[in-house]
PDB file of C-alpha atoms in Angstrom:
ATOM      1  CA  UNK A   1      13.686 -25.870  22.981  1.00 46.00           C
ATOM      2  CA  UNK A   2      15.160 -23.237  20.395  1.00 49.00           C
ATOM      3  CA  UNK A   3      14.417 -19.560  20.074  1.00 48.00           C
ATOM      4  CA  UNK A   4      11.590 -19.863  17.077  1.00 53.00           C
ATOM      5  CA  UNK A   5       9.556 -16.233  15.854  1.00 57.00           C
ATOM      6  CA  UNK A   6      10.949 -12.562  15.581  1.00 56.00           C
ATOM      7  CA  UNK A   7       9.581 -11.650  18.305  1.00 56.00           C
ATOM      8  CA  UNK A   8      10.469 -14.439  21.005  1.00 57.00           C
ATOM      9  CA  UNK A   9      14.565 -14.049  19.173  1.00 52.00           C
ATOM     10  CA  UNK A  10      14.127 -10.386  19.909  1.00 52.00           C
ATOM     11  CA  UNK A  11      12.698 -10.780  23.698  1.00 58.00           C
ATOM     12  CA  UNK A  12      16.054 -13.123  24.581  1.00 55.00           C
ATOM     13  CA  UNK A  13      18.861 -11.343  22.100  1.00 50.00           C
ATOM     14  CA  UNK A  14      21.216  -9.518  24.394  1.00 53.00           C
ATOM     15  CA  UNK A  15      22.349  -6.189  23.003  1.00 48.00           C
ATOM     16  CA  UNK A  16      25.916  -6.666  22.640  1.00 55.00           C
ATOM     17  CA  UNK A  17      25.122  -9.851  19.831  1.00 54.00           C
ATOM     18  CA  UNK A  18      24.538  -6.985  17.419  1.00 60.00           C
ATOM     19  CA  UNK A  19      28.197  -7.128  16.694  1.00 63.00           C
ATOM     20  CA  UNK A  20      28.627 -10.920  16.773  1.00 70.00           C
ATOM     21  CA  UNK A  21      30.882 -12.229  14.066  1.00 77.00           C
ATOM     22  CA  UNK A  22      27.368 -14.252  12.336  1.00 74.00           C
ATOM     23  CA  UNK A  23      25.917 -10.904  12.113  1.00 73.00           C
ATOM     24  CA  UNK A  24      27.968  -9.073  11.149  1.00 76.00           C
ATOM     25  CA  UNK A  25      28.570 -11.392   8.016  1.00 81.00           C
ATOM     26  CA  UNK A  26      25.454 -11.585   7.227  1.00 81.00           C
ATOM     27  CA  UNK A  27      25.071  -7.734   6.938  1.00 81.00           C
ATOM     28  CA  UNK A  28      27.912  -7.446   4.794  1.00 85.00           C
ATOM     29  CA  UNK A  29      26.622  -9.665   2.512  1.00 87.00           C
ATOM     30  CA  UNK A  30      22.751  -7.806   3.072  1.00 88.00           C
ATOM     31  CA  UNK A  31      25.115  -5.162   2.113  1.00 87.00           C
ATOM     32  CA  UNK A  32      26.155  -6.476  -1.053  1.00 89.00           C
ATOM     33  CA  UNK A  33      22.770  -7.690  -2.234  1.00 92.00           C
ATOM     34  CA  UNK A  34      21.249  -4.195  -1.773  1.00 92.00           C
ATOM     35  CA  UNK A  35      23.867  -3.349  -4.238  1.00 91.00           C
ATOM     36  CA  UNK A  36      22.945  -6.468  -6.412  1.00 93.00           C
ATOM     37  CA  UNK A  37      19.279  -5.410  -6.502  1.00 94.00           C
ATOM     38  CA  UNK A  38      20.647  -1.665  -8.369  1.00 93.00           C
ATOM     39  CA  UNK A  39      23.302  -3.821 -10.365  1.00 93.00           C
ATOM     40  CA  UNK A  40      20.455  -5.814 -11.571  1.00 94.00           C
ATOM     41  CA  UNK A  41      17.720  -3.000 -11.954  1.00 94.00           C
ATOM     42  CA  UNK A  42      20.701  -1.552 -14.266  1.00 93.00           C
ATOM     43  CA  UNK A  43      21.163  -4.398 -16.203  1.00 93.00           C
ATOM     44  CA  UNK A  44      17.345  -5.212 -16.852  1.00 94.00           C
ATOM     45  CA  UNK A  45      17.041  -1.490 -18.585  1.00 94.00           C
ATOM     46  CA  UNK A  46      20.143  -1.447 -20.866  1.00 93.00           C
ATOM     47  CA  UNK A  47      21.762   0.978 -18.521  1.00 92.00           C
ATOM     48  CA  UNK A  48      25.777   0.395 -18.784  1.00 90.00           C
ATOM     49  CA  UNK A  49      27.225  -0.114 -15.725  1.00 90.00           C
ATOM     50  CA  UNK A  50      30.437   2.232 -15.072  1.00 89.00           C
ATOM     51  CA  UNK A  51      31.119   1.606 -11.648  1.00 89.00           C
ATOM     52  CA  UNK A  52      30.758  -0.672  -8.263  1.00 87.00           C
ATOM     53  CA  UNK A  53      32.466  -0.105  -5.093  1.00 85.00           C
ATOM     54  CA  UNK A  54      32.300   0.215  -1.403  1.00 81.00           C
ATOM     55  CA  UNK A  55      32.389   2.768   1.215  1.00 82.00           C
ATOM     56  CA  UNK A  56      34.502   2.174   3.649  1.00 79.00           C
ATOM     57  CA  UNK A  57      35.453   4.220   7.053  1.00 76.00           C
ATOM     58  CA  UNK A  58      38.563   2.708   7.943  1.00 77.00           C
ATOM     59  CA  UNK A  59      37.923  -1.138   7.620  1.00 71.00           C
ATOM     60  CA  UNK A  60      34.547  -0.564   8.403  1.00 71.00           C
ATOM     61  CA  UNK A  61      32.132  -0.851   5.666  1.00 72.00           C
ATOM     62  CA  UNK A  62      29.391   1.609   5.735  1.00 74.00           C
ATOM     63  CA  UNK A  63      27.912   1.723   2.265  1.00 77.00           C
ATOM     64  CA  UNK A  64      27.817   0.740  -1.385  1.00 83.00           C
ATOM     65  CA  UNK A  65      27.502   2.020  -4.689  1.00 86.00           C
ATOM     66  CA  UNK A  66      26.686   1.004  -8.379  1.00 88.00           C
ATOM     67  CA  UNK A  67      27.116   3.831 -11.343  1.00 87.00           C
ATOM     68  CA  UNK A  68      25.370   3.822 -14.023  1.00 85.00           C
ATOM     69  CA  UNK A  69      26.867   5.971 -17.183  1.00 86.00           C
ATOM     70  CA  UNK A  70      23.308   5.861 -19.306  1.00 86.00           C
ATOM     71  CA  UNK A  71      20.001   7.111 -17.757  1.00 84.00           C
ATOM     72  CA  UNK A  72      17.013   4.203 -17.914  1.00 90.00           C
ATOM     73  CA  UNK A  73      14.531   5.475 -20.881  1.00 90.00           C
ATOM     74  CA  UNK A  74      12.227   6.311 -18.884  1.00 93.00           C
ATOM     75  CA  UNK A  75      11.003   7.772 -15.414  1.00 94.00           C
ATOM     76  CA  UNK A  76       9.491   4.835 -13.941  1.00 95.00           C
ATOM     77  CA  UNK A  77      12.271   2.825 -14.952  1.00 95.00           C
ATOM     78  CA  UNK A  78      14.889   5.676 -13.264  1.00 94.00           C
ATOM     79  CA  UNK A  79      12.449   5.384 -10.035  1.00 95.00           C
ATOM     80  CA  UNK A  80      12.841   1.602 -10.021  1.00 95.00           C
ATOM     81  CA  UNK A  81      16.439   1.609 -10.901  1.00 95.00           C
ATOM     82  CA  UNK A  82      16.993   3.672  -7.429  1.00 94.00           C
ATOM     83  CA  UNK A  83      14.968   1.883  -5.585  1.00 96.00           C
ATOM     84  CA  UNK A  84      16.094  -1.500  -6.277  1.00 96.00           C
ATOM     85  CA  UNK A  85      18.232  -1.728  -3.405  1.00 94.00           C
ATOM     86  CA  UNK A  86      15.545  -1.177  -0.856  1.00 96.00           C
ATOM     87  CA  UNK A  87      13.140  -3.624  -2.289  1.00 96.00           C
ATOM     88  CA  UNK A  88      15.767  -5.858  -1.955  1.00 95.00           C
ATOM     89  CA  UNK A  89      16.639  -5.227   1.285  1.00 95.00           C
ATOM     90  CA  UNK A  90      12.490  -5.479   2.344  1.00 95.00           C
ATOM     91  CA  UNK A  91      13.117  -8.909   0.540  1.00 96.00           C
ATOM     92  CA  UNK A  92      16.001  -9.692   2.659  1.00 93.00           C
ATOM     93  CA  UNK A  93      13.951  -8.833   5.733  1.00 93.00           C
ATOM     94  CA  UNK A  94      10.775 -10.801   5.060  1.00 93.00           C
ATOM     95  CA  UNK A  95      13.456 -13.863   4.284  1.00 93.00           C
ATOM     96  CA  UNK A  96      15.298 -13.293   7.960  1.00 90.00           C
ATOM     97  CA  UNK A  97      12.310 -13.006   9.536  1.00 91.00           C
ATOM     98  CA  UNK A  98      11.122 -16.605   8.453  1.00 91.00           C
ATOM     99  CA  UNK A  99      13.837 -18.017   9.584  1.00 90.00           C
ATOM    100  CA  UNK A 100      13.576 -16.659  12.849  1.00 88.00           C
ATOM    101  CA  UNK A 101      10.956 -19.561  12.689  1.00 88.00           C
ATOM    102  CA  UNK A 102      12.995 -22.987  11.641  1.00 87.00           C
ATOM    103  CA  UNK A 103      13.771 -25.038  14.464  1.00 88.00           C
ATOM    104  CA  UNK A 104      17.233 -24.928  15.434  1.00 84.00           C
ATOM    105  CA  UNK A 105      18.032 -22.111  13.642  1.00 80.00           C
ATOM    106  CA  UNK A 106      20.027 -19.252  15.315  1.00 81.00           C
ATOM    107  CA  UNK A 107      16.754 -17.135  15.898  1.00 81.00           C
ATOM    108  CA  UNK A 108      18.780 -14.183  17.775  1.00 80.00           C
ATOM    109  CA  UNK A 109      21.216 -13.739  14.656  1.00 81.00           C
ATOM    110  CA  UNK A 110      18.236 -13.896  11.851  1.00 85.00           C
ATOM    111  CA  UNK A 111      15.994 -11.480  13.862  1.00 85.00           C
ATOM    112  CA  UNK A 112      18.956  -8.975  14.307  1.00 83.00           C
ATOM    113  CA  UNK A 113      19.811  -9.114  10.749  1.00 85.00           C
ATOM    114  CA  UNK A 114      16.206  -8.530   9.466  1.00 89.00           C
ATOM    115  CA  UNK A 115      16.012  -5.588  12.090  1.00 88.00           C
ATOM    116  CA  UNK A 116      19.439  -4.254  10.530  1.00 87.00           C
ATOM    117  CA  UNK A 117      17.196  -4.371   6.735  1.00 91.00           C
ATOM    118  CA  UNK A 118      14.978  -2.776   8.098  1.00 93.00           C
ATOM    119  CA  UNK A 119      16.894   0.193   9.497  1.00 91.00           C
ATOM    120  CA  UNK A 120      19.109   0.137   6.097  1.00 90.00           C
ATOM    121  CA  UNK A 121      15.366  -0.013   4.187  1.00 94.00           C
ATOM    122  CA  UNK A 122      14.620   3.539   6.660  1.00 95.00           C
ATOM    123  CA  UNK A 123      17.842   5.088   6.154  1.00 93.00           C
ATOM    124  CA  UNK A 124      17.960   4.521   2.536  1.00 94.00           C
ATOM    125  CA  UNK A 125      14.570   5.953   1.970  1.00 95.00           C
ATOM    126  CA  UNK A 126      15.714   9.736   3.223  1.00 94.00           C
ATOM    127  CA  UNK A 127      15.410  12.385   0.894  1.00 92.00           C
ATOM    128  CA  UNK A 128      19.377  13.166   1.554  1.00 90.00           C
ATOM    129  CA  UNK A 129      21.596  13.653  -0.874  1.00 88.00           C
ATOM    130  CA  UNK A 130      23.469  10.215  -1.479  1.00 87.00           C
ATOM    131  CA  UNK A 131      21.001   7.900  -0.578  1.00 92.00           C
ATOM    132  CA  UNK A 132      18.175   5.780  -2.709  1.00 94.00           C
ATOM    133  CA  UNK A 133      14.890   8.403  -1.293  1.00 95.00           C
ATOM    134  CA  UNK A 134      16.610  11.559  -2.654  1.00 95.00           C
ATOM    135  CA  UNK A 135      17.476   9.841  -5.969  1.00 94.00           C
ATOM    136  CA  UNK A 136      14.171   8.394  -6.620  1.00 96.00           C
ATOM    137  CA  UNK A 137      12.507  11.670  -5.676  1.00 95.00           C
ATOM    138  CA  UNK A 138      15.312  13.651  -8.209  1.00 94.00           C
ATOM    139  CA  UNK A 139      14.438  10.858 -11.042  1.00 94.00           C
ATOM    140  CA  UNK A 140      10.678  11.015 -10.365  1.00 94.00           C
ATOM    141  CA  UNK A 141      11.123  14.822 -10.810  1.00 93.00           C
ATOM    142  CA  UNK A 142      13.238  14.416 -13.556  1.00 92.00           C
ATOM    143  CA  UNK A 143      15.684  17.229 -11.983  1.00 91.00           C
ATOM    144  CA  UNK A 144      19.536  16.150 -11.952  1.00 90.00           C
ATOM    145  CA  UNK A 145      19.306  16.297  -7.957  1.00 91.00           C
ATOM    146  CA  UNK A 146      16.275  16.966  -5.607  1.00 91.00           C
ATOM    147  CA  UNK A 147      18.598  18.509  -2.465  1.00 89.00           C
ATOM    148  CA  UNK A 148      20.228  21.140  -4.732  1.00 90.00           C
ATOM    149  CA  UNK A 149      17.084  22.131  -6.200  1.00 88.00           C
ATOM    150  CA  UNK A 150      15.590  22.932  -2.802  1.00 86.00           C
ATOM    151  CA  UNK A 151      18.560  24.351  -1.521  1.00 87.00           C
ATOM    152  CA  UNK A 152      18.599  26.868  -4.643  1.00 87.00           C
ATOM    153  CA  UNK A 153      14.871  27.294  -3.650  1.00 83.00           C
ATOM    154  CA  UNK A 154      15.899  28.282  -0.142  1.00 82.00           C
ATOM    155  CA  UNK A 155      18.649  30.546  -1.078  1.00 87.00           C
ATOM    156  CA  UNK A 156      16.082  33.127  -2.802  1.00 87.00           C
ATOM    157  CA  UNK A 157      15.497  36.028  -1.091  1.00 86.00           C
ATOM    158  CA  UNK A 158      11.741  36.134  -2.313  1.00 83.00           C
ATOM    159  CA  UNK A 159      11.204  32.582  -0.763  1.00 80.00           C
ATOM    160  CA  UNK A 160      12.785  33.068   2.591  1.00 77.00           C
ATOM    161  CA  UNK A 161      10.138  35.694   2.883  1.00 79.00           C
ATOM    162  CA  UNK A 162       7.432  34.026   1.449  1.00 78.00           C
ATOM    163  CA  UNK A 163       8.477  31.091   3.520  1.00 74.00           C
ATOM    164  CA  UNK A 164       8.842  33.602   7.123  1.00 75.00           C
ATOM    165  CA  UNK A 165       6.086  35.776   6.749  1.00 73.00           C
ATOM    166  CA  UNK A 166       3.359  32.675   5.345  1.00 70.00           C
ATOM    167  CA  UNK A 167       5.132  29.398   6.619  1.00 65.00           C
ATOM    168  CA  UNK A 168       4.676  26.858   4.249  1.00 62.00           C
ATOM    169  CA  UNK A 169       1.429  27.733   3.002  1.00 64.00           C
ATOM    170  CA  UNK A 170       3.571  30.829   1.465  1.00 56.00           C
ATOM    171  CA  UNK A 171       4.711  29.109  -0.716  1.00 56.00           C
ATOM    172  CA  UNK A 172       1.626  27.734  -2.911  1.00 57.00           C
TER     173      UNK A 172
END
């Protein structure tokens, strides 16, 4: 009988078939689809593509990127144009983890795949400078980046204090 569900493919999945050629593949392409979903977010608003590439660290992939030269008209449209690529990797996920179901199906290598969408999906959603949370919080915002408006925030004397002498709560 064959591995069927996420959760019976997680229980027998030895750690070291994280790296296994399948999926490792089959990130790369997850990889390229996140990319897709802001390549095709871009498209859909009239937003002119400038640029597409990939990050690499040595031979290692480790990221993506699409660059758009013209802003989306309008916020909403800005918010979903950076976070296109996580929606598609949530679609990704829900996909890999059906298939953890078919019979015969390599189980182990779907479940670790839709566990790698979801970590991508987490990662992704940070408010750091360079990923999709901190651009969809800058374009919701409307500022040209979130993480140097806080830093410049920070770097005022008056706020330090506000921020040491009230906390947070100094602040407002």
């Amino acid at each position: 009988a064959g591995v069927t569900g996420l959760g019976h493919a997680l229980e027998r999945f030895p750690l070291e078939g994280y790296l296994c050629p399948a999926t490792v593949a089959l990130f790369l392409c997850c990889l390229a689809l996140h990319e897709a979903g802001h390549f095709c977010a871009a498209v859909a608003y009239d937003c002119e593509v400038s640029d597409v590439g990939v990050l690499l660290v040595g031979l290692l992939p480790v990221g993506a990127y699409v660059c758009h030269s013209t802003p989306p008209e309008s916020r909403a449209e800005h918010v979903q144009l950076t976070l296109a690529g996580v929606e598609m990797n949530l679609v990704l996920m829900g996909l890999f983890s059906l298939l953890t179901y078919l019979p015969g199906a390599p189980g182990e290598v779907f479940a670790v795949v839709c566990l790698w969408n979801l970590m991508v999906t987490l990662l992704n959603l940070l408010p750091t400078a360079g990923l999709d949370g901190e651009a969809a919080i800058s374009a919701w915002l409307e500022l040209p980046s979130f993480g140097d408006f806080v830093t410049e925030v920070l770097r005022r004397p008056e706020t330090r204090s506000l921020m040491l002498h009230g906390g947070l709560e100094g602040l407002f």
